[in-house]
C-alpha cells in the first residue's frame, strides 16, 4: 500500500524567510505526487503536482517542489513566505494501487510569524 | 473558475440521527469522492463513485454510510445513525476523468458535529 509521511507537524517561520516542508512517500510502483493547501476554515486547494518530466515543479503562490525518486521525497519550498501563507499543507500521492484517489499525508501546519 | 460546492457548511446533530451531506460537483466531471478529516488528523478517503455506482470504498465506509446521485447535479453522503466518532469535516470532491495523476477538486467541506 502507498503511504505519505510528513515529518514536521508544525513549522513556524518568520515572514520573508525561506521555508521547506518535507514529504516522503512509499510505493512499489510509479506514483503521482501532489501538494494541497488548506487555509483556515477553507477547503483543499491544489498547489502543484508532479506527473512526469522535470523533477522541479512550480505551483501557485510562488511555491515549488522537487521530486527525488532515489530519496522518495517531494519537498515543498518557498524562498520568501508571507503572512498569508499560514495554512495547513498536505502532501498526497496517487497512482499504482490508489489509481483513482489520492492518499494524504498527515499535514504540516505552517505558521508565518510577522 | 468552476468549483465544488457543499451544504451545509456546518451541522450539529444528535447521536443516532441520520445526516445527509450534499455536494454539487463541477458540472462536466464524472467521478465523485467523499473524504473526511477528523479534527487534528489527516484527510482520509471514504468512497469514490462513477456511473451511478461505488467504484471503491475504504474500511471507514461501513454500512452506516451510503452515497447517491439523486439527480444530474447533486451527490450526497448519508450517515444512517450517527456516532460521536463521526464528528469530522467531510469533503466532497470531483474529477473529470480517472487517469493517473488527474487533479481532484475539493469543496470547502461540511463540518459535522455529533453530540
mmCIF file of C-alpha atoms in Angstrom:
data_model
loop_
_atom_site.group_PDB
_atom_site.id
_atom_site.type_symbol
_atom_site.label_atom_id
_atom_site.label_comp_id
_atom_site.label_asym_id
_atom_site.label_seq_id
_atom_site.Cartn_x
_atom_site.Cartn_y
_atom_site.Cartn_z
ATOM 1 C CA UNK A 1 0.000 0.000 0.000
ATOM 2 C CA UNK A 2 1.080 3.552 -0.584
ATOM 3 C CA UNK A 3 1.687 5.980 2.217
ATOM 4 C CA UNK A 4 2.865 9.521 2.750
ATOM 5 C CA UNK A 5 4.928 10.852 5.625
ATOM 6 C CA UNK A 6 5.251 14.465 6.610
ATOM 7 C CA UNK A 7 7.845 14.577 9.346
ATOM 8 C CA UNK A 8 7.099 18.084 10.572
ATOM 9 C CA UNK A 9 3.671 18.558 12.099
ATOM 10 C CA UNK A 10 4.283 22.248 12.751
ATOM 11 C CA UNK A 11 6.689 24.678 11.107
ATOM 12 C CA UNK A 12 6.966 28.240 12.421
ATOM 13 C CA UNK A 13 8.868 30.645 10.197
ATOM 14 C CA UNK A 14 9.391 34.383 10.123
ATOM 15 C CA UNK A 15 7.877 36.431 7.347
ATOM 16 C CA UNK A 16 10.114 36.751 4.263
ATOM 17 C CA UNK A 17 12.235 33.783 5.352
ATOM 18 C CA UNK A 18 12.509 30.666 3.186
ATOM 19 C CA UNK A 19 10.653 27.504 4.106
ATOM 20 C CA UNK A 20 10.820 23.833 3.232
ATOM 21 C CA UNK A 21 8.052 21.391 4.112
ATOM 22 C CA UNK A 22 9.168 17.799 3.911
ATOM 23 C CA UNK A 23 7.290 14.928 2.333
ATOM 24 C CA UNK A 24 8.331 11.326 1.829
ATOM 25 C CA UNK A 25 6.298 8.625 0.225
ATOM 26 C CA UNK A 26 6.437 4.864 -0.052
ATOM 27 C CA UNK A 27 5.276 2.927 -3.069
ATOM 28 C CA UNK A 28 6.406 -0.042 -5.081
ATOM 29 C CA UNK A 29 5.175 1.488 -8.343
ATOM 30 C CA UNK A 30 5.338 4.828 -10.083
ATOM 31 C CA UNK A 31 3.317 7.486 -8.369
ATOM 32 C CA UNK A 32 1.968 10.929 -8.918
ATOM 33 C CA UNK A 33 2.534 13.478 -6.194
ATOM 34 C CA UNK A 34 0.567 16.489 -5.059
ATOM 35 C CA UNK A 35 0.664 19.289 -2.559
ATOM 36 C CA UNK A 36 -2.638 20.672 -1.325
ATOM 37 C CA UNK A 37 -3.115 23.697 0.929
ATOM 38 C CA UNK A 38 -5.925 24.274 3.383
ATOM 39 C CA UNK A 39 -6.320 27.852 4.560
ATOM 40 C CA UNK A 40 -8.178 28.385 7.837
ATOM 41 C CA UNK A 41 -11.860 27.475 7.512
ATOM 42 C CA UNK A 42 -11.499 26.651 3.837
ATOM 43 C CA UNK A 43 -11.335 23.564 1.648
ATOM 44 C CA UNK A 44 -8.402 21.885 -0.006
ATOM 45 C CA UNK A 45 -6.723 23.700 -2.888
ATOM 46 C CA UNK A 46 -4.178 22.173 -5.231
ATOM 47 C CA UNK A 47 -0.799 23.932 -5.030
ATOM 48 C CA UNK A 48 1.112 21.805 -7.531
ATOM 49 C CA UNK A 49 1.548 18.293 -8.799
ATOM 50 C CA UNK A 50 4.214 16.056 -10.294
ATOM 51 C CA UNK A 51 3.247 13.632 -13.025
ATOM 52 C CA UNK A 52 6.434 13.111 -15.041
ATOM 53 C CA UNK A 53 9.226 15.003 -16.751
ATOM 54 C CA UNK A 54 11.125 17.751 -14.986
ATOM 55 C CA UNK A 55 11.594 16.947 -11.329
ATOM 56 C CA UNK A 56 11.193 20.588 -10.315
ATOM 57 C CA UNK A 57 7.556 21.593 -10.317
ATOM 58 C CA UNK A 58 6.322 25.133 -9.927
ATOM 59 C CA UNK A 59 2.933 25.855 -8.432
ATOM 60 C CA UNK A 60 0.741 28.728 -7.386
ATOM 61 C CA UNK A 61 1.657 31.440 -4.885
ATOM 62 C CA UNK A 62 5.403 31.073 -5.520
ATOM 63 C CA UNK A 63 5.679 27.509 -4.238
ATOM 64 C CA UNK A 64 7.752 24.815 -5.898
ATOM 65 C CA UNK A 65 8.554 21.216 -5.149
ATOM 66 C CA UNK A 66 11.236 18.793 -6.230
ATOM 67 C CA UNK A 67 10.636 15.144 -6.912
ATOM 68 C CA UNK A 68 13.514 12.922 -5.851
ATOM 69 C CA UNK A 69 12.917 9.314 -6.799
ATOM 70 C CA UNK A 70 16.014 7.894 -5.089
ATOM 71 C CA UNK A 71 15.057 9.520 -1.797
ATOM 72 C CA UNK A 72 11.317 9.030 -2.367
ATOM 73 C CA UNK A 73 10.764 12.653 -1.449
ATOM 74 C CA UNK A 74 8.699 15.543 -2.727
ATOM 75 C CA UNK A 75 9.626 18.522 -0.543
ATOM 76 C CA UNK A 76 7.793 21.814 -0.899
ATOM 77 C CA UNK A 77 9.716 25.076 -0.859
ATOM 78 C CA UNK A 78 9.133 28.784 -0.996
ATOM 79 C CA UNK A 79 12.010 31.295 -0.982
ATOM 80 C CA UNK A 80 10.149 34.014 0.924
ATOM 81 C CA UNK A 81 6.941 33.410 2.849
ATOM 82 C CA UNK A 82 4.118 35.833 3.565
ATOM 83 C CA UNK A 83 1.662 36.029 6.425
ATOM 84 C CA UNK A 84 -0.994 34.823 4.008
ATOM 85 C CA UNK A 85 0.862 31.514 3.589
ATOM 86 C CA UNK A 86 -0.195 30.474 7.087
ATOM 87 C CA UNK A 87 -2.137 27.280 6.442
ATOM 88 C CA UNK A 88 -2.113 23.508 6.635
ATOM 89 C CA UNK A 89 -0.172 21.812 3.842
ATOM 90 C CA UNK A 90 -0.866 18.264 2.757
ATOM 91 C CA UNK A 91 1.344 16.100 0.611
ATOM 92 C CA UNK A 92 -0.575 13.436 -1.305
ATOM 93 C CA UNK A 93 0.036 10.544 -3.679
ATOM 94 C CA UNK A 94 -1.982 8.744 -6.328
ATOM 95 C CA UNK A 95 -1.319 6.088 -8.904
ATOM 96 C CA UNK A 96 -0.329 2.463 -8.634
ATOM 97 C CA UNK A 97 -2.567 0.832 -6.074
ATOM 98 C CA UNK A 98 -4.577 4.008 -5.453
ATOM 99 C CA UNK A 99 -5.344 4.594 -9.094
ATOM 100 C CA UNK A 100 -8.266 6.898 -8.845
ATOM 101 C CA UNK A 101 -7.908 8.580 -5.486
ATOM 102 C CA UNK A 102 -5.307 10.489 -3.556
ATOM 103 C CA UNK A 103 -3.824 9.356 -0.279
ATOM 104 C CA UNK A 104 -2.965 12.215 2.023
ATOM 105 C CA UNK A 105 -0.153 12.683 4.463
ATOM 106 C CA UNK A 106 -0.887 13.910 7.992
ATOM 107 C CA UNK A 107 -0.256 17.542 7.111
ATOM 108 C CA UNK A 108 2.151 20.264 8.180
ATOM 109 C CA UNK A 109 0.891 23.395 9.848
ATOM 110 C CA UNK A 110 2.855 26.383 8.580
ATOM 111 C CA UNK A 111 2.735 29.447 10.807
ATOM 112 C CA UNK A 112 4.277 32.626 9.446
ATOM 113 C CA UNK A 113 5.391 34.991 12.183
ATOM 114 C CA UNK A 114 5.393 38.725 11.457
ATOM 115 C CA UNK B 1 -13.459 29.119 -12.003
ATOM 116 C CA UNK B 2 -15.824 26.180 -11.554
ATOM 117 C CA UNK B 3 -15.916 24.793 -8.052
ATOM 118 C CA UNK B 4 -17.349 22.021 -5.938
ATOM 119 C CA UNK B 5 -19.981 23.331 -3.554
ATOM 120 C CA UNK B 6 -21.119 21.675 -0.339
ATOM 121 C CA UNK B 7 -24.038 22.187 2.016
ATOM 122 C CA UNK B 8 -24.411 22.612 4.880
ATOM 123 C CA UNK B 9 -21.160 24.198 5.921
ATOM 124 C CA UNK B 10 -21.778 23.150 9.500
ATOM 125 C CA UNK B 11 -24.304 20.785 11.044
ATOM 126 C CA UNK B 12 -24.847 19.727 14.620
ATOM 127 C CA UNK B 13 -26.800 16.529 15.148
ATOM 128 C CA UNK B 14 -27.679 14.237 17.992
ATOM 129 C CA UNK B 15 -26.159 10.795 18.205
ATOM 130 C CA UNK B 16 -28.299 8.234 16.422
ATOM 131 C CA UNK B 17 -29.810 10.721 13.991
ATOM 132 C CA UNK B 18 -29.498 10.458 10.228
ATOM 133 C CA UNK B 19 -27.492 13.087 8.394
ATOM 134 C CA UNK B 20 -27.320 13.909 4.701
ATOM 135 C CA UNK B 21 -24.453 15.985 3.382
ATOM 136 C CA UNK B 22 -24.914 17.466 -0.049
ATOM 137 C CA UNK B 23 -22.484 18.302 -2.800
ATOM 138 C CA UNK B 24 -22.687 19.785 -6.266
ATOM 139 C CA UNK B 25 -19.628 18.600 -8.217
ATOM 140 C CA UNK B 26 -18.153 20.529 -11.120
ATOM 141 C CA UNK B 27 -20.595 20.197 -13.984
ATOM 142 C CA UNK B 28 -18.575 18.234 -16.558
ATOM 143 C CA UNK B 29 -16.946 15.942 -14.008
ATOM 144 C CA UNK B 30 -17.795 12.282 -13.964
ATOM 145 C CA UNK B 31 -16.013 10.971 -10.859
ATOM 146 C CA UNK B 32 -17.015 11.864 -7.354
ATOM 147 C CA UNK B 33 -15.486 11.301 -3.959
ATOM 148 C CA UNK B 34 -16.051 11.800 -0.270
ATOM 149 C CA UNK B 35 -13.208 12.279 2.144
ATOM 150 C CA UNK B 36 -13.270 13.097 5.819
ATOM 151 C CA UNK B 37 -10.919 14.820 8.231
ATOM 152 C CA UNK B 38 -11.311 14.262 11.947
ATOM 153 C CA UNK B 39 -10.102 17.297 13.884
ATOM 154 C CA UNK B 40 -6.326 17.326 14.033
ATOM 155 C CA UNK B 41 -5.945 14.261 11.857
ATOM 156 C CA UNK B 42 -5.229 13.637 8.216
ATOM 157 C CA UNK B 43 -7.673 13.673 5.334
ATOM 158 C CA UNK B 44 -8.990 10.137 4.760
ATOM 159 C CA UNK B 45 -10.590 8.640 1.674
ATOM 160 C CA UNK B 46 -14.117 7.322 2.170
ATOM 161 C CA UNK B 47 -15.574 6.435 -1.218
ATOM 162 C CA UNK B 48 -15.397 7.049 -4.941
ATOM 163 C CA UNK B 49 -18.381 6.971 -7.275
ATOM 164 C CA UNK B 50 -18.725 6.672 -11.031
ATOM 165 C CA UNK B 51 -21.544 5.862 -13.395
ATOM 166 C CA UNK B 52 -24.054 5.682 -10.573
ATOM 167 C CA UNK B 53 -22.184 3.150 -8.543
ATOM 168 C CA UNK B 54 -19.445 2.949 -5.951
ATOM 169 C CA UNK B 55 -16.101 2.225 -7.586
ATOM 170 C CA UNK B 56 -14.064 1.972 -4.407
ATOM 171 C CA UNK B 57 -14.602 2.396 -0.689
ATOM 172 C CA UNK B 58 -12.398 2.387 2.357
ATOM 173 C CA UNK B 59 -12.734 0.424 5.580
ATOM 174 C CA UNK B 60 -14.265 3.509 7.160
ATOM 175 C CA UNK B 61 -17.197 3.410 4.729
ATOM 176 C CA UNK B 62 -19.270 0.777 6.502
ATOM 177 C CA UNK B 63 -22.988 0.030 6.333
ATOM 178 C CA UNK B 64 -23.780 3.248 8.164
ATOM 179 C CA UNK B 65 -22.707 5.223 5.133
ATOM 180 C CA UNK B 66 -24.274 5.489 1.700
ATOM 181 C CA UNK B 67 -23.860 7.715 -1.319
ATOM 182 C CA UNK B 68 -26.277 8.685 -4.013
ATOM 183 C CA UNK B 69 -26.542 10.819 -7.086
ATOM 184 C CA UNK B 70 -30.262 11.571 -6.938
ATOM 185 C CA UNK B 71 -30.276 13.843 -9.986
ATOM 186 C CA UNK B 72 -27.914 15.215 -12.586
ATOM 187 C CA UNK B 73 -26.168 17.640 -10.306
ATOM 188 C CA UNK B 74 -26.179 16.535 -6.666
ATOM 189 C CA UNK B 75 -24.048 13.948 -4.923
ATOM 190 C CA UNK B 76 -24.953 13.070 -1.352
ATOM 191 C CA UNK B 77 -23.416 11.281 1.587
ATOM 192 C CA UNK B 78 -25.821 9.806 4.112
ATOM 193 C CA UNK B 79 -24.869 8.652 7.561
ATOM 194 C CA UNK B 80 -27.691 6.472 8.805
ATOM 195 C CA UNK B 81 -27.231 6.584 12.561
ATOM 196 C CA UNK B 82 -24.530 8.999 13.600
ATOM 197 C CA UNK B 83 -21.985 8.207 16.270
ATOM 198 C CA UNK B 84 -19.806 10.606 18.257
ATOM 199 C CA UNK B 85 -16.778 9.463 16.270
ATOM 200 C CA UNK B 86 -18.434 10.584 13.036
ATOM 201 C CA UNK B 87 -17.714 14.182 14.054
ATOM 202 C CA UNK B 88 -15.410 15.448 11.323
ATOM 203 C CA UNK B 89 -15.068 17.693 8.314
ATOM 204 C CA UNK B 90 -16.433 15.921 5.257
ATOM 205 C CA UNK B 91 -15.048 16.918 1.882
ATOM 206 C CA UNK B 92 -16.709 16.233 -1.411
ATOM 207 C CA UNK B 93 -14.503 16.120 -4.489
ATOM 208 C CA UNK B 94 -14.790 15.531 -8.196
ATOM 209 C CA UNK B 95 -12.573 14.905 -11.182
ATOM 210 C CA UNK B 96 -13.124 14.998 -14.886
ATOM 211 C CA UNK B 97 -11.732 11.561 -15.572
ATOM 212 C CA UNK B 98 -9.767 8.808 -13.942
ATOM 213 C CA UNK B 99 -6.284 8.891 -15.346
ATOM 214 C CA UNK B 100 -3.073 8.677 -13.391
ATOM 215 C CA UNK B 101 -2.305 11.985 -11.782
ATOM 216 C CA UNK B 102 -5.629 13.569 -12.644
ATOM 217 C CA UNK B 103 -6.471 16.509 -10.431
ATOM 218 C CA UNK B 104 -9.224 16.024 -7.905
ATOM 219 C CA UNK B 105 -11.048 19.230 -6.963
ATOM 220 C CA UNK B 106 -12.309 19.586 -3.418
ATOM 221 C CA UNK B 107 -15.168 21.524 -1.925
ATOM 222 C CA UNK B 108 -14.875 23.634 1.188
ATOM 223 C CA UNK B 109 -16.189 20.909 3.412
ATOM 224 C CA UNK B 110 -19.132 20.250 5.694
ATOM 225 C CA UNK B 111 -18.304 20.266 9.359
ATOM 226 C CA UNK B 112 -20.389 17.662 11.198
ATOM 227 C CA UNK B 113 -20.610 17.725 14.975
ATOM 228 C CA UNK B 114 -22.343 14.798 16.666
ATOM 229 C CA UNK B 115 -23.406 15.426 20.258
#
